[in-house]
Coordinates of C-alpha atoms in Angstrom, one line a residue:
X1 CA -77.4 -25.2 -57.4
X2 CA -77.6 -23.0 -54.4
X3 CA -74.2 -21.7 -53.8
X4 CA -73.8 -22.2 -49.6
X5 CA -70.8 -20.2 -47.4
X6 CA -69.9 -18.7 -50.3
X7 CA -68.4 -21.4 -52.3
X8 CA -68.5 -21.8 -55.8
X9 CA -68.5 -25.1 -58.0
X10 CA -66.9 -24.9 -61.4
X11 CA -67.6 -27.9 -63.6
X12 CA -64.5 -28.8 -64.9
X13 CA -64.3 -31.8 -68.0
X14 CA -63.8 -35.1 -66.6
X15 CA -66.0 -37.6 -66.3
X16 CA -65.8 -39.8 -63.5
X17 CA -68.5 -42.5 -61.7
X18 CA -68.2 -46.3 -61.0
X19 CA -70.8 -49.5 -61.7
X20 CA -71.2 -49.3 -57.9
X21 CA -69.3 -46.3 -56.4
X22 CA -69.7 -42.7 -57.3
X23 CA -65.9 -41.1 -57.3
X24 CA -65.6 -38.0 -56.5
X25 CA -62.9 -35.4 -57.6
X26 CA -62.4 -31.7 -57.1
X27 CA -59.9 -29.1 -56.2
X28 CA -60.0 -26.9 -52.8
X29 CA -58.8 -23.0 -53.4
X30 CA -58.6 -20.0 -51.3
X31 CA -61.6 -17.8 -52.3
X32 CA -59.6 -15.4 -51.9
X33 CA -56.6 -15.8 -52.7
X34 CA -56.8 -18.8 -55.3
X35 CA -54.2 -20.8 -54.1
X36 CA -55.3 -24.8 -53.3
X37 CA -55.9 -25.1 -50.0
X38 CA -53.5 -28.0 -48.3
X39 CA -54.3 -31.2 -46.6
X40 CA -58.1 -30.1 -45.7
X41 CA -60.0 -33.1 -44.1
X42 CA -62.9 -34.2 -46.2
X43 CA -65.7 -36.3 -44.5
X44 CA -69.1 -38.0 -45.1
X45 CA -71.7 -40.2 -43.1
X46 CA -70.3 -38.5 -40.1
X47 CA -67.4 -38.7 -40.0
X48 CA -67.2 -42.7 -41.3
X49 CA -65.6 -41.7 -45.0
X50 CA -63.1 -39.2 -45.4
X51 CA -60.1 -38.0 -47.2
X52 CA -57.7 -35.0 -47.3
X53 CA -56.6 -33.0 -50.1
X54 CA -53.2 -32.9 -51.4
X55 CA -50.3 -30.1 -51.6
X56 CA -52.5 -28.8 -54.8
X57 CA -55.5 -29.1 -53.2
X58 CA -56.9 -31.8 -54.8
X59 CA -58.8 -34.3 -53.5
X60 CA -61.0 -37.4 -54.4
X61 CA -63.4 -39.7 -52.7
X62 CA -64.7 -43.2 -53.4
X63 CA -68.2 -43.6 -52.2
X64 CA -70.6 -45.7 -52.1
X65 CA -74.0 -45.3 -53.6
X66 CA -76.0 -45.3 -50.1
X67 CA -74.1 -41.9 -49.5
X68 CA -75.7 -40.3 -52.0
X69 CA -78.3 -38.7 -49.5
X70 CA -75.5 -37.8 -47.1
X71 CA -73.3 -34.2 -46.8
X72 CA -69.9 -34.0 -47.7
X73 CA -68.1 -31.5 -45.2
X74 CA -64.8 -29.9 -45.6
X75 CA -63.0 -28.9 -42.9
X76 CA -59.3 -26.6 -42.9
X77 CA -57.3 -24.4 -40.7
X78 CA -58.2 -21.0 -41.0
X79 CA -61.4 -21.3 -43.1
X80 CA -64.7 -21.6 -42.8
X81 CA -66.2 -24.9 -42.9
X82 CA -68.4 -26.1 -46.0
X83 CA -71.0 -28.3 -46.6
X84 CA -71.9 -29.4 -49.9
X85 CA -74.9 -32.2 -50.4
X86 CA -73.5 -35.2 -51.9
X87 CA -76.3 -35.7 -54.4
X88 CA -75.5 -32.1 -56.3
X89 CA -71.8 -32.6 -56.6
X90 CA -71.1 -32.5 -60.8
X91 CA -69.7 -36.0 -62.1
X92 CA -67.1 -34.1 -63.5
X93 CA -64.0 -32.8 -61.7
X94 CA -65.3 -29.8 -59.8
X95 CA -63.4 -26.8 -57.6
X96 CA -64.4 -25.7 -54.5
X97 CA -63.6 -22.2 -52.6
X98 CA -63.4 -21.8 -49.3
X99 CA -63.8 -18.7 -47.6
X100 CA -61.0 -17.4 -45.4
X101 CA -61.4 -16.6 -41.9
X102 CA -59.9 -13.1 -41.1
X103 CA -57.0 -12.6 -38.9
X104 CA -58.9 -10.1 -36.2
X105 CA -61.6 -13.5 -35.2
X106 CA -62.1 -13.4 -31.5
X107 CA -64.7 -15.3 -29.5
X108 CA -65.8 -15.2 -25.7
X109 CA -63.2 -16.8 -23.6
X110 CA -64.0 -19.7 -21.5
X111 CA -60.9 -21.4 -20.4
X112 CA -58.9 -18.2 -20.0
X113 CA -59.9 -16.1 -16.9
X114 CA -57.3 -17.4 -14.6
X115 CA -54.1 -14.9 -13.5
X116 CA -52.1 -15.3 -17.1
X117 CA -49.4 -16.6 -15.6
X118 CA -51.2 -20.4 -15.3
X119 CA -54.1 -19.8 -17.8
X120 CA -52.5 -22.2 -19.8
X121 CA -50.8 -24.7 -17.4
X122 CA -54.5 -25.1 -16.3
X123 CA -56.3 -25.1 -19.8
X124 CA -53.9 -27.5 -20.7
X125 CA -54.2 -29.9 -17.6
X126 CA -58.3 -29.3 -18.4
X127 CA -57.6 -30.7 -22.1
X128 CA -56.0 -33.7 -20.9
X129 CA -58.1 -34.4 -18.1
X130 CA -61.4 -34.1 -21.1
X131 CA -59.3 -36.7 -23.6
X132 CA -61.3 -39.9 -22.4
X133 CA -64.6 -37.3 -23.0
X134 CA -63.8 -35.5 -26.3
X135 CA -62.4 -38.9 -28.0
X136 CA -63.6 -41.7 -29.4
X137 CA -64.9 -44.2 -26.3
X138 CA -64.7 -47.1 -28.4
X139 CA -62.5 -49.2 -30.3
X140 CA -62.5 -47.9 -33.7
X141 CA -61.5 -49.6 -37.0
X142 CA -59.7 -47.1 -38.8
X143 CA -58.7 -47.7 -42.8
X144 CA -55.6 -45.3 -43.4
X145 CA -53.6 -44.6 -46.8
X146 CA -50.3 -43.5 -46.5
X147 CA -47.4 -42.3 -49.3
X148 CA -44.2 -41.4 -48.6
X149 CA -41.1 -40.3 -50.8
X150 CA -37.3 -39.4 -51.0
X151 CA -36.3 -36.6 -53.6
X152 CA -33.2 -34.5 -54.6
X153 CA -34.1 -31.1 -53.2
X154 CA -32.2 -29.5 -55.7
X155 CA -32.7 -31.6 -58.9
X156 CA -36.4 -32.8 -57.7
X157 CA -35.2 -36.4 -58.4
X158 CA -36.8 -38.7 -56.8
X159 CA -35.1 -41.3 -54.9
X160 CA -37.9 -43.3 -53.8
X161 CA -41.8 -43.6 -53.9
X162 CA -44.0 -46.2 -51.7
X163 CA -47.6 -46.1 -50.8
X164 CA -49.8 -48.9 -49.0
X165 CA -53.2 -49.1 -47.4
X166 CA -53.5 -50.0 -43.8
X167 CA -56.0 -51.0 -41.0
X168 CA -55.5 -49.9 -37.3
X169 CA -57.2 -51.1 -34.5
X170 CA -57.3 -48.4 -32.0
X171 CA -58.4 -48.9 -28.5
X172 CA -61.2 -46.3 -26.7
X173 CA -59.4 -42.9 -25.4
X174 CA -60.4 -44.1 -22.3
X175 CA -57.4 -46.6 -22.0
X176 CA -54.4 -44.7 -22.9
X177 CA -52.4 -47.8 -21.9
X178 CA -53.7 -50.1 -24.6
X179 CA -51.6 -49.9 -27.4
X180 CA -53.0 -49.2 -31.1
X181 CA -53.0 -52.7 -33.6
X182 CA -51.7 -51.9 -37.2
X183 CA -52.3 -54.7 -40.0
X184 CA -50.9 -54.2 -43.5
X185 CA -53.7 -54.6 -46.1
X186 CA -51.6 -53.8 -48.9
X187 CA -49.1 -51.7 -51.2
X188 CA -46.3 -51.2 -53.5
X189 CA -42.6 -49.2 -54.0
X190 CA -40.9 -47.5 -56.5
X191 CA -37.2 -48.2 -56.1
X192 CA -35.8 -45.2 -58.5
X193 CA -31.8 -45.8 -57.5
X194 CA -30.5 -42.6 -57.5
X195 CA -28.9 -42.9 -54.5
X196 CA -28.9 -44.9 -51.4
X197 CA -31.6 -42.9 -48.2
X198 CA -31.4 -44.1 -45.0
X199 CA -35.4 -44.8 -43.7
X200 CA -36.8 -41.7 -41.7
X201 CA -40.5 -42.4 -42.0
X202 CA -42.3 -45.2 -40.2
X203 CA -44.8 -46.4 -43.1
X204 CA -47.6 -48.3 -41.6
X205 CA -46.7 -47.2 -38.2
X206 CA -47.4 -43.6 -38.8
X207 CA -50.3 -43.1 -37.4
X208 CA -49.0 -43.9 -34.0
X209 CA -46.3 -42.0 -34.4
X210 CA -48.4 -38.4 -35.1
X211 CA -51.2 -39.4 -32.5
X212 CA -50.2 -37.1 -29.8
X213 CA -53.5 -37.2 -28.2
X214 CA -52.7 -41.4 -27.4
X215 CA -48.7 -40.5 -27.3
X216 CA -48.1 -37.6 -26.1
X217 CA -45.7 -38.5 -23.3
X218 CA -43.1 -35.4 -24.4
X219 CA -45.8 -33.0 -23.7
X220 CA -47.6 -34.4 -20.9
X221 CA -47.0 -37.4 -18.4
X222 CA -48.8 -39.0 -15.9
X223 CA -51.8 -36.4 -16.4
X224 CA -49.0 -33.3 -15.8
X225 CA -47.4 -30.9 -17.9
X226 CA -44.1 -31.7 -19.0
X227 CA -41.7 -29.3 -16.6
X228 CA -39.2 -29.3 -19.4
X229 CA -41.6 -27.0 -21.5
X230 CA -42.6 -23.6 -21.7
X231 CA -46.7 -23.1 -22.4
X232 CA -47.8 -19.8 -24.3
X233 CA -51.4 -18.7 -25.3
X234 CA -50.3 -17.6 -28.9
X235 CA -53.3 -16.3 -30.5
X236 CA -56.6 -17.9 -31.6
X237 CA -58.6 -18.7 -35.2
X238 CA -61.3 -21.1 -36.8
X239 CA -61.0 -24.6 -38.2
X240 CA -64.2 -25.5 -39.8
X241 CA -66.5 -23.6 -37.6
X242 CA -64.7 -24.9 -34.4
X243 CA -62.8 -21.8 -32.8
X244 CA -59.5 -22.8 -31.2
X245 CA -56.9 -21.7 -29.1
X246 CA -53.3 -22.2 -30.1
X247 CA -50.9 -22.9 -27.6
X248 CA -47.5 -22.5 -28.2
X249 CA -44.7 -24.9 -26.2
X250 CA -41.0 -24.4 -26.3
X251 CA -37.8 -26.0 -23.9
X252 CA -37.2 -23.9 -21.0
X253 CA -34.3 -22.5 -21.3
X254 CA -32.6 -24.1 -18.3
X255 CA -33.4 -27.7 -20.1
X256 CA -32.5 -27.3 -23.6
X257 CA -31.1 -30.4 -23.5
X258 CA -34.1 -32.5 -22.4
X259 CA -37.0 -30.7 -24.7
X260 CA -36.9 -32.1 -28.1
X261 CA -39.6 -30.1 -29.8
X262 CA -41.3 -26.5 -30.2
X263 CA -44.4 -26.2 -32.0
X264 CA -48.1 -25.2 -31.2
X265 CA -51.2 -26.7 -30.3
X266 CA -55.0 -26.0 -31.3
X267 CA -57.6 -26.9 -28.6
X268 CA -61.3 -25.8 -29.5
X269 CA -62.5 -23.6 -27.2
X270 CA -66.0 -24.9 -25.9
X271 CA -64.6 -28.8 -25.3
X272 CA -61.0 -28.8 -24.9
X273 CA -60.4 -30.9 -27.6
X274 CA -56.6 -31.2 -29.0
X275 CA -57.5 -31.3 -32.6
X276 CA -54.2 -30.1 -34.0
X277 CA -50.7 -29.7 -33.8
X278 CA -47.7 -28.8 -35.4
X279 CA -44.3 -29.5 -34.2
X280 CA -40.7 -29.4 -35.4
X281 CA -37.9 -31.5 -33.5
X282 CA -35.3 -29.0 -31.7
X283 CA -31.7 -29.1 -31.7
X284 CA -31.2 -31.2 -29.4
X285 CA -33.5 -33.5 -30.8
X286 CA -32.1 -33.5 -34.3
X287 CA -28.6 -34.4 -32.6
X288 CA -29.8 -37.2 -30.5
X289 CA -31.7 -38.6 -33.8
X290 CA -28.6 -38.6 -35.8
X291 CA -26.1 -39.8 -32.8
X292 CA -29.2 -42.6 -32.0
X293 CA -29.8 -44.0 -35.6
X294 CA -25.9 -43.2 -37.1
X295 CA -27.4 -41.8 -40.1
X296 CA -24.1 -39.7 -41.0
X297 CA -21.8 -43.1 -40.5
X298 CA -24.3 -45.6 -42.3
X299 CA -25.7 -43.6 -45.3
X300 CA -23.8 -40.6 -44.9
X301 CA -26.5 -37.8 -44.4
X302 CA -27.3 -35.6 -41.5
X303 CA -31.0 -34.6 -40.1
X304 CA -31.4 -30.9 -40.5
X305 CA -35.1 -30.8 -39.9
X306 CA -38.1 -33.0 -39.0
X307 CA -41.7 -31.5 -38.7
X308 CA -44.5 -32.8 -37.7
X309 CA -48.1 -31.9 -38.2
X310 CA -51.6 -34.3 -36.7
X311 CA -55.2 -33.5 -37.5
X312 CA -58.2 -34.5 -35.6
X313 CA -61.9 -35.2 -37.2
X314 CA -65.3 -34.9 -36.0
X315 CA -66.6 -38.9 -35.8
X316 CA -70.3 -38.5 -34.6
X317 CA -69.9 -36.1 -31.4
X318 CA -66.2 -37.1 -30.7
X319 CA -62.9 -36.9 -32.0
X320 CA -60.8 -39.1 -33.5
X321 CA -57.6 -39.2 -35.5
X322 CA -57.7 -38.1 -39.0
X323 CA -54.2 -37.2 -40.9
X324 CA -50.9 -36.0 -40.4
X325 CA -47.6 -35.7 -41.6
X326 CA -43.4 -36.2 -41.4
X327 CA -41.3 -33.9 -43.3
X328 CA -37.2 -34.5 -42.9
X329 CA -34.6 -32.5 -44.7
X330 CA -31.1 -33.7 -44.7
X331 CA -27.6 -32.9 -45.6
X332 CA -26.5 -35.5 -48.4
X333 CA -22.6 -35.5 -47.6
X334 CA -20.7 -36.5 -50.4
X335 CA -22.3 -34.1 -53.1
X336 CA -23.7 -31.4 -50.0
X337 CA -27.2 -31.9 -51.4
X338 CA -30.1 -31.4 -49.5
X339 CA -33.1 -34.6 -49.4
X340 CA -36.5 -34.1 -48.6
X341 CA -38.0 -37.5 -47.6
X342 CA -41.8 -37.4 -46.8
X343 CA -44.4 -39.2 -45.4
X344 CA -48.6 -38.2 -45.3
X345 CA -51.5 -40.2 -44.0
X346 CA -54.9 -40.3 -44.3
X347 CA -57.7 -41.7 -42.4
X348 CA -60.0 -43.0 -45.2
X349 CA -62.7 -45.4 -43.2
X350 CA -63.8 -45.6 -39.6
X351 CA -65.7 -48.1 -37.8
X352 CA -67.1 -48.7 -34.1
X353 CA -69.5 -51.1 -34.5
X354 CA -68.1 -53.7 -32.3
X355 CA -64.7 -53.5 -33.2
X356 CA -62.3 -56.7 -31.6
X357 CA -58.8 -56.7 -31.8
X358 CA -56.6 -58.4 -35.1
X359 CA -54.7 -61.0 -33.5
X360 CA -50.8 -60.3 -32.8
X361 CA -49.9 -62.4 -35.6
X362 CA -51.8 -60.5 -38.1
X363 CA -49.8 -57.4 -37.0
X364 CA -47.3 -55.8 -39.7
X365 CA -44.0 -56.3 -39.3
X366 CA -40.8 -55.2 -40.7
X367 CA -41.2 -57.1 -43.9
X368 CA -43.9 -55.4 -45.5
X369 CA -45.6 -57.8 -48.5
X370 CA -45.1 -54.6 -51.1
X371 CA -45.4 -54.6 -55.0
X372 CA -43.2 -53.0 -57.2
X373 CA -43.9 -51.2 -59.9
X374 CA -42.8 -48.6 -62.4
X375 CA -45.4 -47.1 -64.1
X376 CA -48.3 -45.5 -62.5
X377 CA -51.6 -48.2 -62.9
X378 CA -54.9 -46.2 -62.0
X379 CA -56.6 -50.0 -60.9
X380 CA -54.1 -50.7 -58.1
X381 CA -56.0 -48.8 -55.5
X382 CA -59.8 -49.5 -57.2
X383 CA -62.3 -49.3 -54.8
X384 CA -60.5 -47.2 -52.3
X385 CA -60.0 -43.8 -51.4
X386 CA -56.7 -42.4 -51.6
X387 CA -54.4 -39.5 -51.4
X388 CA -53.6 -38.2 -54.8
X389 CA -49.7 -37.9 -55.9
X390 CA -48.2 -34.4 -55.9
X391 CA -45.5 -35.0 -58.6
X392 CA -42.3 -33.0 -58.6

């Protein structure tokens, strides 16, 4: 097998193929490093199939038989993209390295000739201005898994466990104004008891929440940059073989009180394109969540931290959303322990082939139809791909 970018596959023993689809499962390192390489974007038939791999790196892939011809890519921040033909992947569990990018990568500015002091007011009004361009143009059927969990930071107890499976209706780029359709396909919860945590993750609703392309009304509003924000050019690197800017945004410091978040930004270089960003609630955002939601009164914790993190993917010659994530710590009160409640979601199908609307009724709702169950059972999500546990 001809080794490509430099990766190497190591066959490792487990067997693993369906009557109909061919499963794939591996593990994503650092070739240099050998550490796993976190929640990289996986994707075949262009973007249609995709998955992500987990806080170890791994990874796996439900695929139909027709993509045997097709090219799995993988895709991370600060690597070098990959692309491995489907038809030569091992039907055993295999690892993958990816290659790093070094630190010193520069490219030829573009966007960046201006006086510095509004380089990046005006690369950032640019980037907006290219959304209905660089994204999708029409609706899109998107198939999303998400998990999300409540542990004892100290202990590593877990509190509570739920995963479900998801379609969303989302409407072209072009209409920012048209609101994004979630139906709940179907999922199930692990209630562990160990003490009561107040709900800090959205579930199905997730992936409006980390679209900040579609939503991003705290960075950007009517086609302006939010005033209440400071905009840096930070420094530059590679995801895939995209190079990227990264912009950095802070509150001013005259309206500490009105920005909520600090955090960066990754627009590629020849296009514009947001296609990542990472972000972490400020403050004065933590203390408006906790006054707003009365999370110290009603389950006696306080917020301490929320981050944020939203990935783009590559859908034919566009963008569209692919994954992202919410991370909350808190202060448990009565004992002074700290929680970590998590959610992460991953875009595992797409469709645009004339995509309608789910009727309103159809929509999720606060009662979500979920199973319980206790024991892991490995033919609850048959069939689908899915973002593989990371178990304390």
């Amino acid at each position: 097998m001809a080794l490509r970018l430099g990766l190497l596959l190591l066959i490792l023993p487990l067997l693993i193929r369906g009557q109909e689809n061919r499963v794939i499962r591996g593990r994503l390192l650092s070739a240099s490093t050998n550490q796993p390489v976190q929640f990289a974007t996986l994707s075949v038939a262009d973007g249609r199939l995709s998955s992500a791999t987990n806080a170890e790196g791994y990874f796996m892939l439900d695929l139909p038989e027709s993509c045997v011809r097709d090219t799995l890519t993988i895709v991370a921040l600060h690597y070098w993209s990959a692309q491995l033909p489907v038809s030569a992947l091992p039907s055993t569990e295999f690892t993958v390295r990816l290659n790093e990018v070094p630190n010193t990568v520069t490219t030829a500015d573009i966007y960046f000739d201006a006086a510095p002091a509004f380089a990046t007011r005006d690369t950032l009004l640019k980037a907006v201005a290219a959304i209905s361009r660089n994204y999708s143009q029409q609706p899109t059927l998107l198939r999303g898994f998400y998990r999300e969990s409540v542990r004892d930071e100290t202990s590593d107890v877990q509190a509570m466990e739920a995963e479900g499976l998801i379609e969303v209706y989302k409407p072209s780029y072009h209409f920012p104004d048209q609101s994004d359709r979630i139906r709940f396909l179907k999922g199930r919860r692990k209630p562990l008891n160990q003490f009561t945590t107040p709900i800090l993750t959205p579930g199905p609703w997730v992936s409006n929440m980390l679209d900040v392309v579609k939503y991003q009304e705290f960075l950007f509003r009517n086609r302006a940059v939010n005033k209440n924000y400071v905009f840096n050019r930070t420094g530059e690197t590679i995801i895939g073989d995209q190079p990227v800017y990264i912009i950095g945004f802070r509150p001013r410091d005259d309206a500490q009180l009105d920005g909520y978040f600090t955090g960066s930004l990754f627009l590629t270089k020849r296009s514009l394109a947001i296609i990542r960003a990472e972000y972490t609630l400020t403050p004065a955002g933590l203390n408006l969540l906790n006054q707003a939601r009365g999370y110290v009164q009603l389950y006696k914790t306080r917020l301490l931290q929320r981050t944020y993190v939203a990935t783009y993917a590559l859908f034919g010659q566009q963008w569209s959303f692919q994954s992202g994530s919410v991370e909350n710590t808190l202060a448990y009160e009565p004992s002074g322990n700290r929680l970590k409640a998590r959610i992460d979601f991953v875009v595992t199908r797409r469709n645009d082939d004339q995509i309608k609307p789910f009727s309103r009724f159809a929509e999720a709702s606060m009662r979500l139809p979920m199973q319980s169950y206790t024991k892991t059972d490995d033919t609850f999500w048959e069939g689908e791909t899915y973002l593989l546990p990371t178990r304390p």
